[in-house]
PDB file of C-alpha atoms in Angstrom:
ATOM      1  CA  MET F   1     -14.571 -20.561   0.664  1.00  0.00           C
ATOM      2  CA  SER F   2     -15.047 -18.352   3.809  1.00  0.00           C
ATOM      3  CA  LEU F   3     -13.742 -14.786   3.030  1.00  0.00           C
ATOM      4  CA  PRO F   4     -11.807 -13.016   5.725  1.00  0.00           C
ATOM      5  CA  PRO F   5     -13.787 -10.190   7.737  1.00  0.00           C
ATOM      6  CA  LEU F   6     -13.938  -6.598   6.830  1.00  0.00           C
ATOM      7  CA  LEU F   7     -11.519  -4.176   8.542  1.00  0.00           C
ATOM      8  CA  SER F   8     -13.763  -1.556  10.276  1.00  0.00           C
ATOM      9  CA  ALA F   9     -12.126   1.672  11.335  1.00  0.00           C
ATOM     10  CA  ALA F  10     -14.023   3.025  14.357  1.00  0.00           C
ATOM     11  CA  GLY F  11     -17.212   2.161  12.237  1.00  0.00           C
ATOM     12  CA  ARG F  12     -16.183   5.049   9.789  1.00  0.00           C
ATOM     13  CA  ILE F  13     -15.202   2.647   6.660  1.00  0.00           C
ATOM     14  CA  GLU F  14     -15.279  -1.106   5.972  1.00  0.00           C
ATOM     15  CA  VAL F  15     -12.611  -2.552   3.783  1.00  0.00           C
ATOM     16  CA  PRO F  16     -12.145  -6.224   2.576  1.00  0.00           C
ATOM     17  CA  ALA F  17      -9.323  -7.441   4.924  1.00  0.00           C
ATOM     18  CA  VAL F  18      -7.564  -9.113   2.091  1.00  0.00           C
ATOM     19  CA  GLY F  19      -6.728  -7.143  -0.994  1.00  0.00           C
ATOM     20  CA  LEU F  20      -4.410  -7.624  -4.044  1.00  0.00           C
ATOM     21  CA  GLY F  21      -1.284  -5.858  -3.941  1.00  0.00           C
ATOM     22  CA  LEU F  22      -0.388  -4.549  -7.473  1.00  0.00           C
ATOM     23  CA  TRP F  23       3.264  -3.390  -6.713  1.00  0.00           C
ATOM     24  CA  LYS F  24       5.719  -5.148  -9.126  1.00  0.00           C
ATOM     25  CA  LEU F  25       3.029  -6.724 -11.156  1.00  0.00           C
ATOM     26  CA  PRO F  26       4.248  -6.857 -14.591  1.00  0.00           C
ATOM     27  CA  LEU F  27       2.356  -4.631 -17.193  1.00  0.00           C
ATOM     28  CA  ALA F  28       2.117  -7.632 -19.557  1.00  0.00           C
ATOM     29  CA  HIS F  29       0.095  -9.645 -16.957  1.00  0.00           C
ATOM     30  CA  ALA F  30      -1.592  -7.033 -14.945  1.00  0.00           C
ATOM     31  CA  ALA F  31      -5.117  -7.187 -16.814  1.00  0.00           C
ATOM     32  CA  ASP F  32      -5.300 -10.691 -16.763  1.00  0.00           C
ATOM     33  CA  ARG F  33      -4.348 -11.129 -13.198  1.00  0.00           C
ATOM     34  CA  VAL F  34      -6.704  -8.483 -11.949  1.00  0.00           C
ATOM     35  CA  GLU F  35      -9.524 -10.163 -13.848  1.00  0.00           C
ATOM     36  CA  HIS F  36      -8.584 -13.606 -12.504  1.00  0.00           C
ATOM     37  CA  ALA F  37      -8.314 -11.983  -9.020  1.00  0.00           C
ATOM     38  CA  ILE F  38     -11.940 -10.654  -9.299  1.00  0.00           C
ATOM     39  CA  ASP F  39     -13.123 -14.162 -10.576  1.00  0.00           C
ATOM     40  CA  VAL F  40     -11.832 -15.988  -7.349  1.00  0.00           C
ATOM     41  CA  GLY F  41     -13.284 -13.294  -5.111  1.00  0.00           C
ATOM     42  CA  TYR F  42     -11.032 -10.400  -4.565  1.00  0.00           C
ATOM     43  CA  ARG F  43     -12.969  -7.107  -4.162  1.00  0.00           C
ATOM     44  CA  HIS F  44     -10.038  -4.962  -2.875  1.00  0.00           C
ATOM     45  CA  LEU F  45      -7.421  -3.715  -5.351  1.00  0.00           C
ATOM     46  CA  ASP F  46      -4.408  -1.672  -4.061  1.00  0.00           C
ATOM     47  CA  SER F  47      -2.795   0.358  -6.841  1.00  0.00           C
ATOM     48  CA  ALA F  48      -0.665   3.488  -7.162  1.00  0.00           C
ATOM     49  CA  CYS F  49       0.474   5.740  -9.954  1.00  0.00           C
ATOM     50  CA  ASP F  50       4.151   4.799  -9.170  1.00  0.00           C
ATOM     51  CA  TYR F  51       3.462   1.074 -10.049  1.00  0.00           C
ATOM     52  CA  GLY F  52       3.270   2.000 -13.474  1.00  0.00           C
ATOM     53  CA  ASN F  53       0.510  -0.495 -14.491  1.00  0.00           C
ATOM     54  CA  GLU F  54      -2.812   1.514 -13.771  1.00  0.00           C
ATOM     55  CA  THR F  55      -3.939   1.406 -17.414  1.00  0.00           C
ATOM     56  CA  ALA F  56      -3.506  -2.311 -17.506  1.00  0.00           C
ATOM     57  CA  VAL F  57      -5.148  -2.676 -14.053  1.00  0.00           C
ATOM     58  CA  GLY F  58      -8.110  -0.553 -15.384  1.00  0.00           C
ATOM     59  CA  GLU F  59      -8.498  -2.980 -18.183  1.00  0.00           C
ATOM     60  CA  GLY F  60      -8.909  -5.854 -16.030  1.00  0.00           C
ATOM     61  CA  ILE F  61     -11.453  -3.990 -14.048  1.00  0.00           C
ATOM     62  CA  ARG F  62     -13.364  -2.941 -17.113  1.00  0.00           C
ATOM     63  CA  ARG F  63     -13.412  -6.519 -18.427  1.00  0.00           C
ATOM     64  CA  SER F  64     -14.958  -7.860 -15.216  1.00  0.00           C
ATOM     65  CA  ILE F  65     -17.515  -5.184 -15.083  1.00  0.00           C
ATOM     66  CA  ALA F  66     -18.542  -5.587 -18.697  1.00  0.00           C
ATOM     67  CA  ALA F  67     -18.843  -9.222 -18.152  1.00  0.00           C
ATOM     68  CA  GLY F  68     -21.272  -8.912 -15.240  1.00  0.00           C
ATOM     69  CA  LYS F  69     -18.874 -10.250 -12.818  1.00  0.00           C
ATOM     70  CA  VAL F  70     -18.888  -7.308 -10.384  1.00  0.00           C
ATOM     71  CA  LYS F  71     -20.485  -3.788 -10.467  1.00  0.00           C
ATOM     72  CA  ARG F  72     -18.217  -0.957  -9.583  1.00  0.00           C
ATOM     73  CA  ASP F  73     -19.596  -0.538  -6.191  1.00  0.00           C
ATOM     74  CA  ASP F  74     -18.732  -4.249  -5.360  1.00  0.00           C
ATOM     75  CA  LEU F  75     -14.955  -3.251  -5.599  1.00  0.00           C
ATOM     76  CA  TRP F  76     -12.737  -1.424  -3.148  1.00  0.00           C
ATOM     77  CA  ILE F  77     -10.198   0.478  -5.169  1.00  0.00           C
ATOM     78  CA  THR F  78      -7.144   2.283  -3.476  1.00  0.00           C
ATOM     79  CA  SER F  79      -4.536   4.308  -5.203  1.00  0.00           C
ATOM     80  CA  LYS F  80      -1.910   6.745  -4.112  1.00  0.00           C
ATOM     81  CA  LEU F  81      -0.607  10.268  -4.938  1.00  0.00           C
ATOM     82  CA  TRP F  82       2.919  10.108  -5.968  1.00  0.00           C
ATOM     83  CA  ASN F  83       5.673  12.330  -4.483  1.00  0.00           C
ATOM     84  CA  THR F  84       5.997  14.833  -7.375  1.00  0.00           C
ATOM     85  CA  TYR F  85       2.418  15.789  -7.262  1.00  0.00           C
ATOM     86  CA  HIS F  86       2.330  17.169  -3.593  1.00  0.00           C
ATOM     87  CA  ALA F  87       1.721  20.785  -4.422  1.00  0.00           C
ATOM     88  CA  ARG F  88      -1.815  21.871  -4.127  1.00  0.00           C
ATOM     89  CA  GLU F  89      -2.308  22.567  -7.887  1.00  0.00           C
ATOM     90  CA  HIS F  90      -0.973  19.107  -8.851  1.00  0.00           C
ATOM     91  CA  VAL F  91      -3.044  16.897  -6.548  1.00  0.00           C
ATOM     92  CA  ARG F  92      -6.250  16.840  -8.540  1.00  0.00           C
ATOM     93  CA  PRO F  93      -4.661  16.428 -11.821  1.00  0.00           C
ATOM     94  CA  ALA F  94      -2.797  13.585 -10.554  1.00  0.00           C
ATOM     95  CA  CYS F  95      -5.840  11.963  -9.261  1.00  0.00           C
ATOM     96  CA  GLU F  96      -7.860  12.520 -12.326  1.00  0.00           C
ATOM     97  CA  ARG F  97      -5.104  10.933 -14.415  1.00  0.00           C
ATOM     98  CA  THR F  98      -5.329   7.855 -12.102  1.00  0.00           C
ATOM     99  CA  LEU F  99      -9.022   7.765 -12.529  1.00  0.00           C
ATOM    100  CA  ARG F 100      -8.625   7.779 -16.342  1.00  0.00           C
ATOM    101  CA  ASP F 101      -6.108   5.033 -16.210  1.00  0.00           C
ATOM    102  CA  LEU F 102      -8.250   3.011 -13.946  1.00  0.00           C
ATOM    103  CA  GLY F 103     -11.298   3.626 -15.966  1.00  0.00           C
ATOM    104  CA  VAL F 104     -13.346   4.629 -12.893  1.00  0.00           C
ATOM    105  CA  ASP F 105     -15.419   7.480 -11.756  1.00  0.00           C
ATOM    106  CA  TYR F 106     -14.004   7.619  -8.193  1.00  0.00           C
ATOM    107  CA  LEU F 107     -11.641   5.960  -5.829  1.00  0.00           C
ATOM    108  CA  ASP F 108     -12.704   4.492  -2.612  1.00  0.00           C
ATOM    109  CA  LEU F 109      -9.338   5.406  -1.027  1.00  0.00           C
ATOM    110  CA  TYR F 110      -6.535   7.772  -2.140  1.00  0.00           C
ATOM    111  CA  LEU F 111      -3.329   7.900  -0.133  1.00  0.00           C
ATOM    112  CA  ILE F 112      -0.265  10.171   0.122  1.00  0.00           C
ATOM    113  CA  HIS F 113       2.270   7.559  -0.910  1.00  0.00           C
ATOM    114  CA  PHE F 114       5.172   8.876   1.110  1.00  0.00           C
ATOM    115  CA  PRO F 115       5.750  11.837   3.381  1.00  0.00           C
ATOM    116  CA  ILE F 116       8.385  13.064   0.647  1.00  0.00           C
ATOM    117  CA  ALA F 117       7.710  15.982  -1.551  1.00  0.00           C
ATOM    118  CA  LEU F 118       9.672  15.985  -4.797  1.00  0.00           C
ATOM    119  CA  ARG F 119      10.034  18.423  -7.466  1.00  0.00           C
ATOM    120  CA  TYR F 120       7.297  18.420 -10.024  1.00  0.00           C
ATOM    121  CA  VAL F 121       7.703  16.403 -13.400  1.00  0.00           C
ATOM    122  CA  PRO F 122       4.994  17.266 -15.983  1.00  0.00           C
ATOM    123  CA  PHE F 123       2.836  14.235 -17.182  1.00  0.00           C
ATOM    124  CA  GLU F 124       4.104  14.834 -20.855  1.00  0.00           C
ATOM    125  CA  GLU F 125       7.573  14.528 -19.806  1.00  0.00           C
ATOM    126  CA  ARG F 126       7.532  11.241 -17.885  1.00  0.00           C
ATOM    127  CA  TYR F 127       4.669   9.424 -16.324  1.00  0.00           C
ATOM    128  CA  PRO F 128       5.106   7.665 -13.711  1.00  0.00           C
ATOM    129  CA  PRO F 129       7.929  10.054 -12.921  1.00  0.00           C
ATOM    130  CA  GLU F 130       9.437   7.714 -10.421  1.00  0.00           C
ATOM    131  CA  TRP F 131      12.072   9.127  -8.034  1.00  0.00           C
ATOM    132  CA  LEU F 132      14.691  10.905 -10.063  1.00  0.00           C
ATOM    133  CA  PHE F 133      14.035  14.476 -11.207  1.00  0.00           C
ATOM    134  CA  ASP F 134      16.450  14.089 -14.299  1.00  0.00           C
ATOM    135  CA  PRO F 135      17.335  10.463 -15.097  1.00  0.00           C
ATOM    136  CA  GLN F 136      19.846  11.799 -17.915  1.00  0.00           C
ATOM    137  CA  ALA F 137      21.733  14.052 -15.723  1.00  0.00           C
ATOM    138  CA  GLU F 138      25.391  13.168 -15.018  1.00  0.00           C
ATOM    139  CA  LYS F 139      24.638  12.248 -11.491  1.00  0.00           C
ATOM    140  CA  PRO F 140      21.144  11.818 -11.282  1.00  0.00           C
ATOM    141  CA  ARG F 141      19.345  12.605  -8.048  1.00  0.00           C
ATOM    142  CA  MET F 142      16.043  13.180  -6.258  1.00  0.00           C
ATOM    143  CA  GLU F 143      15.144  16.779  -6.030  1.00  0.00           C
ATOM    144  CA  PHE F 144      12.939  17.948  -3.106  1.00  0.00           C
ATOM    145  CA  ALA F 145      10.087  20.441  -3.159  1.00  0.00           C
ATOM    146  CA  ARG F 146       9.108  22.659  -0.308  1.00  0.00           C
ATOM    147  CA  VAL F 147       5.701  21.340   0.018  1.00  0.00           C
ATOM    148  CA  SER F 148       4.001  20.882   3.624  1.00  0.00           C
ATOM    149  CA  ILE F 149       1.999  17.938   4.411  1.00  0.00           C
ATOM    150  CA  SER F 150      -0.742  20.359   5.484  1.00  0.00           C
ATOM    151  CA  GLU F 151      -0.884  21.723   1.868  1.00  0.00           C
ATOM    152  CA  THR F 152      -1.080  18.296   0.345  1.00  0.00           C
ATOM    153  CA  TRP F 153      -3.720  17.180   2.704  1.00  0.00           C
ATOM    154  CA  HIS F 154      -5.997  20.078   2.268  1.00  0.00           C
ATOM    155  CA  ALA F 155      -5.801  19.444  -1.459  1.00  0.00           C
ATOM    156  CA  MET F 156      -6.731  15.827  -0.752  1.00  0.00           C
ATOM    157  CA  GLU F 157      -9.792  17.000   1.259  1.00  0.00           C
ATOM    158  CA  ASP F 158     -10.747  18.857  -1.862  1.00  0.00           C
ATOM    159  CA  LEU F 159     -10.848  15.758  -3.789  1.00  0.00           C
ATOM    160  CA  VAL F 160     -13.507  14.210  -1.364  1.00  0.00           C
ATOM    161  CA  ARG F 161     -15.653  17.393  -1.609  1.00  0.00           C
ATOM    162  CA  ALA F 162     -15.280  17.068  -5.451  1.00  0.00           C
ATOM    163  CA  GLY F 163     -16.556  13.496  -5.329  1.00  0.00           C
ATOM    164  CA  LEU F 164     -13.426  12.036  -6.889  1.00  0.00           C
ATOM    165  CA  VAL F 165     -12.643  10.133  -3.854  1.00  0.00           C
ATOM    166  CA  ARG F 166     -14.567   8.696  -0.947  1.00  0.00           C
ATOM    167  CA  ASN F 167     -11.779   8.483   1.633  1.00  0.00           C
ATOM    168  CA  ILE F 168      -8.286   9.762   1.993  1.00  0.00           C
ATOM    169  CA  GLY F 169      -5.425   8.692   3.996  1.00  0.00           C
ATOM    170  CA  ILE F 170      -1.596   8.197   4.069  1.00  0.00           C
ATOM    171  CA  CYS F 171       1.167   5.837   3.759  1.00  0.00           C
ATOM    172  CA  ASN F 172       4.474   5.438   5.347  1.00  0.00           C
ATOM    173  CA  PHE F 173       3.870   7.920   8.095  1.00  0.00           C
ATOM    174  CA  ASN F 174       5.029   7.571  11.743  1.00  0.00           C
ATOM    175  CA  THR F 175       3.058   8.675  14.891  1.00  0.00           C
ATOM    176  CA  SER F 176       4.598  12.065  14.907  1.00  0.00           C
ATOM    177  CA  LEU F 177       3.437  12.909  11.522  1.00  0.00           C
ATOM    178  CA  LEU F 178       0.041  11.484  12.221  1.00  0.00           C
ATOM    179  CA  ARG F 179      -0.279  13.711  15.274  1.00  0.00           C
ATOM    180  CA  ASP F 180       0.577  16.743  13.186  1.00  0.00           C
ATOM    181  CA  LEU F 181      -1.692  15.854  10.382  1.00  0.00           C
ATOM    182  CA  LEU F 182      -4.518  15.288  12.836  1.00  0.00           C
ATOM    183  CA  ASN F 183      -3.967  18.882  14.203  1.00  0.00           C
ATOM    184  CA  VAL F 184      -4.633  20.360  10.813  1.00  0.00           C
ATOM    185  CA  ALA F 185      -7.077  17.882   9.146  1.00  0.00           C
ATOM    186  CA  THR F 186     -10.551  18.955   8.461  1.00  0.00           C
ATOM    187  CA  ILE F 187     -11.341  15.454   7.167  1.00  0.00           C
ATOM    188  CA  ARG F 188      -9.524  12.950   9.241  1.00  0.00           C
ATOM    189  CA  PRO F 189      -7.412  10.251   7.661  1.00  0.00           C
ATOM    190  CA  ALA F 190      -9.445   7.005   7.118  1.00  0.00           C
ATOM    191  CA  MET F 191      -6.459   4.743   6.689  1.00  0.00           C
ATOM    192  CA  LEU F 192      -2.614   4.449   7.121  1.00  0.00           C
ATOM    193  CA  GLN F 193      -0.842   1.985   5.055  1.00  0.00           C
ATOM    194  CA  VAL F 194       2.598   0.888   6.260  1.00  0.00           C
ATOM    195  CA  GLU F 195       5.149  -2.019   5.948  1.00  0.00           C
ATOM    196  CA  MET F 196       3.934  -4.355   8.668  1.00  0.00           C
ATOM    197  CA  HIS F 197       4.685  -8.061   9.171  1.00  0.00           C
ATOM    198  CA  PRO F 198       6.197 -10.322  12.150  1.00  0.00           C
ATOM    199  CA  SER F 199       9.653  -8.848  11.510  1.00  0.00           C
ATOM    200  CA  LEU F 200       8.273  -5.242  11.839  1.00  0.00           C
ATOM    201  CA  THR F 201       5.125  -5.602  14.116  1.00  0.00           C
ATOM    202  CA  GLN F 202       4.935  -1.686  14.826  1.00  0.00           C
ATOM    203  CA  GLU F 203       2.822  -2.115  18.022  1.00  0.00           C
ATOM    204  CA  LYS F 204       2.928   1.453  19.220  1.00  0.00           C
ATOM    205  CA  LEU F 205       1.834   2.630  15.714  1.00  0.00           C
ATOM    206  CA  LEU F 206      -0.915   0.225  15.527  1.00  0.00           C
ATOM    207  CA  ARG F 207      -2.244   1.048  19.089  1.00  0.00           C
ATOM    208  CA  PHE F 208      -2.134   4.771  18.211  1.00  0.00           C
ATOM    209  CA  CYS F 209      -4.233   4.096  15.111  1.00  0.00           C
ATOM    210  CA  ARG F 210      -6.773   2.042  17.018  1.00  0.00           C
ATOM    211  CA  GLU F 211      -7.040   4.872  19.510  1.00  0.00           C
ATOM    212  CA  GLU F 212      -7.748   7.661  16.840  1.00  0.00           C
ATOM    213  CA  GLY F 213      -9.995   5.471  14.523  1.00  0.00           C
ATOM    214  CA  ILE F 214      -7.683   5.221  11.751  1.00  0.00           C
ATOM    215  CA  GLY F 215      -7.654   1.965   9.870  1.00  0.00           C
ATOM    216  CA  VAL F 216      -4.225   0.109   9.120  1.00  0.00           C
ATOM    217  CA  THR F 217      -3.357  -1.767   6.045  1.00  0.00           C
ATOM    218  CA  ALA F 218      -0.052  -3.808   5.918  1.00  0.00           C
ATOM    219  CA  PHE F 219       1.870  -3.778   2.955  1.00  0.00           C
ATOM    220  CA  SER F 220       4.571  -6.529   2.409  1.00  0.00           C
ATOM    221  CA  PRO F 221       2.683  -8.793   4.970  1.00  0.00           C
ATOM    222  CA  PHE F 222       5.077 -11.649   3.998  1.00  0.00           C
ATOM    223  CA  GLY F 223       7.972  -9.388   4.916  1.00  0.00           C
ATOM    224  CA  PRO F 224      11.327 -10.177   3.135  1.00  0.00           C
ATOM    225  CA  ALA F 225       9.612 -12.331   0.430  1.00  0.00           C
ATOM    226  CA  SER F 226       8.700  -9.241  -1.549  1.00  0.00           C
ATOM    227  CA  TYR F 227      12.310  -7.814  -1.497  1.00  0.00           C
ATOM    228  CA  VAL F 228      14.572 -10.696  -2.225  1.00  0.00           C
ATOM    229  CA  SER F 229      14.163 -10.366  -6.090  1.00  0.00           C
ATOM    230  CA  ILE F 230      15.165  -6.797  -5.908  1.00  0.00           C
ATOM    231  CA  GLY F 231      18.212  -7.423  -3.702  1.00  0.00           C
ATOM    232  CA  MET F 232      16.731  -5.725  -0.491  1.00  0.00           C
ATOM    233  CA  ALA F 233      16.502  -8.969   1.430  1.00  0.00           C
ATOM    234  CA  LYS F 234      18.160 -12.206   1.560  1.00  0.00           C
ATOM    235  CA  PRO F 235      16.513 -15.759   1.202  1.00  0.00           C
ATOM    236  CA  GLU F 236      17.583 -16.616   4.724  1.00  0.00           C
ATOM    237  CA  ASP F 237      15.426 -13.730   5.916  1.00  0.00           C
ATOM    238  CA  SER F 238      12.277 -15.567   5.040  1.00  0.00           C
ATOM    239  CA  LEU F 239       9.520 -15.563   7.581  1.00  0.00           C
ATOM    240  CA  PHE F 240       8.046 -18.778   6.031  1.00  0.00           C
ATOM    241  CA  THR F 241      10.636 -21.015   7.597  1.00  0.00           C
ATOM    242  CA  ARG F 242      10.430 -19.751  11.334  1.00  0.00           C
ATOM    243  CA  PRO F 243       9.492 -22.344  13.560  1.00  0.00           C
ATOM    244  CA  ALA F 244       6.455 -20.410  14.994  1.00  0.00           C
ATOM    245  CA  VAL F 245       5.119 -19.999  11.565  1.00  0.00           C
ATOM    246  CA  GLN F 246       5.801 -23.534  10.615  1.00  0.00           C
ATOM    247  CA  ALA F 247       4.152 -24.893  13.915  1.00  0.00           C
ATOM    248  CA  ALA F 248       0.930 -22.859  13.296  1.00  0.00           C
ATOM    249  CA  ALA F 249       0.904 -24.035   9.764  1.00  0.00           C
ATOM    250  CA  LYS F 250       1.228 -27.617  10.832  1.00  0.00           C
ATOM    251  CA  ARG F 251      -1.602 -27.285  13.434  1.00  0.00           C
ATOM    252  CA  THR F 252      -4.050 -25.494  11.121  1.00  0.00           C
ATOM    253  CA  GLY F 253      -3.187 -27.456   8.052  1.00  0.00           C
ATOM    254  CA  ARG F 254      -2.488 -24.232   6.283  1.00  0.00           C
ATOM    255  CA  SER F 255       0.540 -22.795   4.363  1.00  0.00           C
ATOM    256  CA  PRO F 256       2.919 -20.703   5.999  1.00  0.00           C
ATOM    257  CA  ALA F 257       1.805 -17.757   3.747  1.00  0.00           C
ATOM    258  CA  GLN F 258      -1.750 -18.239   4.947  1.00  0.00           C
ATOM    259  CA  VAL F 259      -0.662 -18.175   8.548  1.00  0.00           C
ATOM    260  CA  LEU F 260       1.167 -14.751   7.983  1.00  0.00           C
ATOM    261  CA  LEU F 261      -1.795 -13.317   6.391  1.00  0.00           C
ATOM    262  CA  ARG F 262      -4.180 -14.524   9.114  1.00  0.00           C
ATOM    263  CA  TRP F 263      -1.776 -13.025  11.901  1.00  0.00           C
ATOM    264  CA  GLY F 264      -2.239  -9.662  10.134  1.00  0.00           C
ATOM    265  CA  VAL F 265      -5.949 -10.011   9.639  1.00  0.00           C
ATOM    266  CA  GLN F 266      -6.329 -11.173  13.193  1.00  0.00           C
ATOM    267  CA  ARG F 267      -4.488  -8.182  14.523  1.00  0.00           C
ATOM    268  CA  GLY F 268      -7.107  -6.013  12.988  1.00  0.00           C
ATOM    269  CA  THR F 269      -5.175  -4.857   9.957  1.00  0.00           C
ATOM    270  CA  ALA F 270      -5.995  -5.170   6.254  1.00  0.00           C
ATOM    271  CA  VAL F 271      -3.313  -7.053   4.366  1.00  0.00           C
ATOM    272  CA  VAL F 272      -2.585  -6.652   0.610  1.00  0.00           C
ATOM    273  CA  PRO F 273      -0.246  -9.447  -0.492  1.00  0.00           C
ATOM    274  CA  MET F 274       1.013  -9.496  -4.063  1.00  0.00           C
ATOM    275  CA  THR F 275       1.684 -12.713  -5.746  1.00  0.00           C
ATOM    276  CA  SER F 276       3.589 -13.490  -9.098  1.00  0.00           C
ATOM    277  CA  ARG F 277       1.819 -16.981  -9.234  1.00  0.00           C
ATOM    278  CA  PRO F 278      -1.854 -16.850 -10.217  1.00  0.00           C
ATOM    279  CA  GLU F 279      -2.475 -20.173  -8.326  1.00  0.00           C
ATOM    280  CA  ARG F 280      -1.573 -18.478  -5.100  1.00  0.00           C
ATOM    281  CA  LEU F 281      -4.352 -15.848  -5.553  1.00  0.00           C
ATOM    282  CA  LEU F 282      -6.919 -18.219  -4.000  1.00  0.00           C
ATOM    283  CA  GLU F 283      -4.732 -19.458  -1.318  1.00  0.00           C
ATOM    284  CA  ASN F 284      -3.855 -15.890  -0.126  1.00  0.00           C
ATOM    285  CA  LEU F 285      -7.667 -15.026  -0.024  1.00  0.00           C
ATOM    286  CA  SER F 286      -8.503 -18.028   1.812  1.00  0.00           C
ATOM    287  CA  VAL F 287      -7.723 -16.865   5.542  1.00  0.00           C
ATOM    288  CA  GLY F 288     -11.232 -16.371   6.810  1.00  0.00           C
ATOM    289  CA  ASP F 289     -12.185 -19.914   8.022  1.00  0.00           C
ATOM    290  CA  PHE F 290      -9.406 -20.541  10.695  1.00  0.00           C
ATOM    291  CA  GLU F 291      -8.086 -18.676  13.646  1.00  0.00           C
ATOM    292  CA  LEU F 292      -4.581 -18.732  15.203  1.00  0.00           C
ATOM    293  CA  THR F 293      -4.511 -19.238  18.980  1.00  0.00           C
ATOM    294  CA  ALA F 294      -3.515 -16.614  21.462  1.00  0.00           C
ATOM    295  CA  GLU F 295      -0.259 -18.491  21.978  1.00  0.00           C
ATOM    296  CA  GLU F 296       0.393 -18.593  18.230  1.00  0.00           C
ATOM    297  CA  MET F 297      -0.178 -14.956  17.708  1.00  0.00           C
ATOM    298  CA  SER F 298       2.140 -14.127  20.560  1.00  0.00           C
ATOM    299  CA  ALA F 299       4.923 -16.623  19.250  1.00  0.00           C
ATOM    300  CA  ILE F 300       4.671 -15.046  15.658  1.00  0.00           C
ATOM    301  CA  GLY F 301       4.652 -11.459  17.251  1.00  0.00           C
ATOM    302  CA  ALA F 302       7.736 -12.220  19.134  1.00  0.00           C
ATOM    303  CA  LEU F 303       9.541 -12.809  15.888  1.00  0.00           C
ATOM    304  CA  ASN F 304       9.728  -8.846  15.730  1.00  0.00           C
ATOM    305  CA  GLU F 305      13.281  -7.328  15.005  1.00  0.00           C
ATOM    306  CA  ASN F 306      12.091  -3.881  14.100  1.00  0.00           C
ATOM    307  CA  ARG F 307      13.320  -4.922  10.630  1.00  0.00           C
ATOM    308  CA  ARG F 308      12.359  -2.590   7.961  1.00  0.00           C
ATOM    309  CA  PHE F 309      12.832  -3.704   4.217  1.00  0.00           C
ATOM    310  CA  ASN F 310      11.151  -0.575   2.544  1.00  0.00           C
ATOM    311  CA  ASP F 311      13.295   2.340   3.786  1.00  0.00           C
ATOM    312  CA  PRO F 312      13.991   5.345   1.687  1.00  0.00           C
ATOM    313  CA  GLY F 313      16.625   6.227   4.207  1.00  0.00           C
ATOM    314  CA  GLU F 314      18.602   3.143   2.630  1.00  0.00           C
ATOM    315  CA  PHE F 315      17.314   2.510  -0.792  1.00  0.00           C
ATOM    316  CA  ALA F 316      17.318   6.200  -1.960  1.00  0.00           C
ATOM    317  CA  GLU F 317      20.862   6.771  -1.238  1.00  0.00           C
ATOM    318  CA  ALA F 318      21.848   3.359  -2.875  1.00  0.00           C
ATOM    319  CA  ALA F 319      19.590   3.694  -5.805  1.00  0.00           C
ATOM    320  CA  PHE F 320      19.035   7.460  -6.445  1.00  0.00           C
ATOM    321  CA  ASN F 321      22.358   9.207  -4.841  1.00  0.00           C
ATOM    322  CA  THR F 322      20.173  10.999  -2.333  1.00  0.00           C
ATOM    323  CA  PHE F 323      20.103  10.531   1.566  1.00  0.00           C
ATOM    324  CA  CYS F 324      16.233  10.651   2.268  1.00  0.00           C
ATOM    325  CA  PRO F 325      15.572   9.236   5.762  1.00  0.00           C
ATOM    326  CA  ILE F 326      11.953   9.348   6.880  1.00  0.00           C
ATOM    327  CA  TYR F 327      12.332   6.847  10.001  1.00  0.00           C
ATOM    328  CA  ASP F 328      14.805   7.494  12.903  1.00  0.00           C
TER     329      ASP F 328
END
């Protein structure tokens, strides 16, 4: 198997271009799935406090290291700071909790999960705290905290200086927020992780990051496929059945899923697909030994509808009784 290339951000970092996304990975299967993923060649794991499975993910990592399958330095491990821990005094304890749960001494990359600061919930009260401040309230809501991105970022920089993380970055930021962050950062963001797929190509954002030397990781690289089961997309939204994707799959002898991942990698982004089927792990990783033509890349990119499936401006009001737009 030919592995996909590394994503290089202006020579600053090199990240395995295909990682295993751990969102929605059930707790009961997480340790085994991570261990199996490492067995078949994954070296990039994309985790988060909010996924609620970091202890089990850590068990899978521990097993693989103990069995001599990998060393810690062979892995690229990403995690994310949750919204309730944005205040400077909460950033390091949140990171340290993630490190304990994952059973590692450092993270390769730590990201601000959303540009949304929520009221603090102590670990002993609820962990992960999720979105609602008080789920038992008569009408539970998100409660916002007055914490600037600048304050959170400077606390993230302290984690690098303390040796707890090697790189820091952000998720779900637009170009305006990135510009503001770059104006105050002492340590520049190494990575931006955003929803990105042929229905949401984000060309301007990708170009801006290239020019600034910021790596880009695309989450939900299959687009609506990740959201059908939770009612945020419909089966007919599928990218797998689009003629441009099907045509490229037929020419290359690959699956539509592999074509979508190759499209993302060939654009110069890392991709972090999640799969609920263990047999798909190797298929998703096997996108390094074929290329799409310029015409195929263009035809797949032309599917863009600026269609965002993971939008707090929509799901937060529906699920958490709180209007919380972050995209115009």
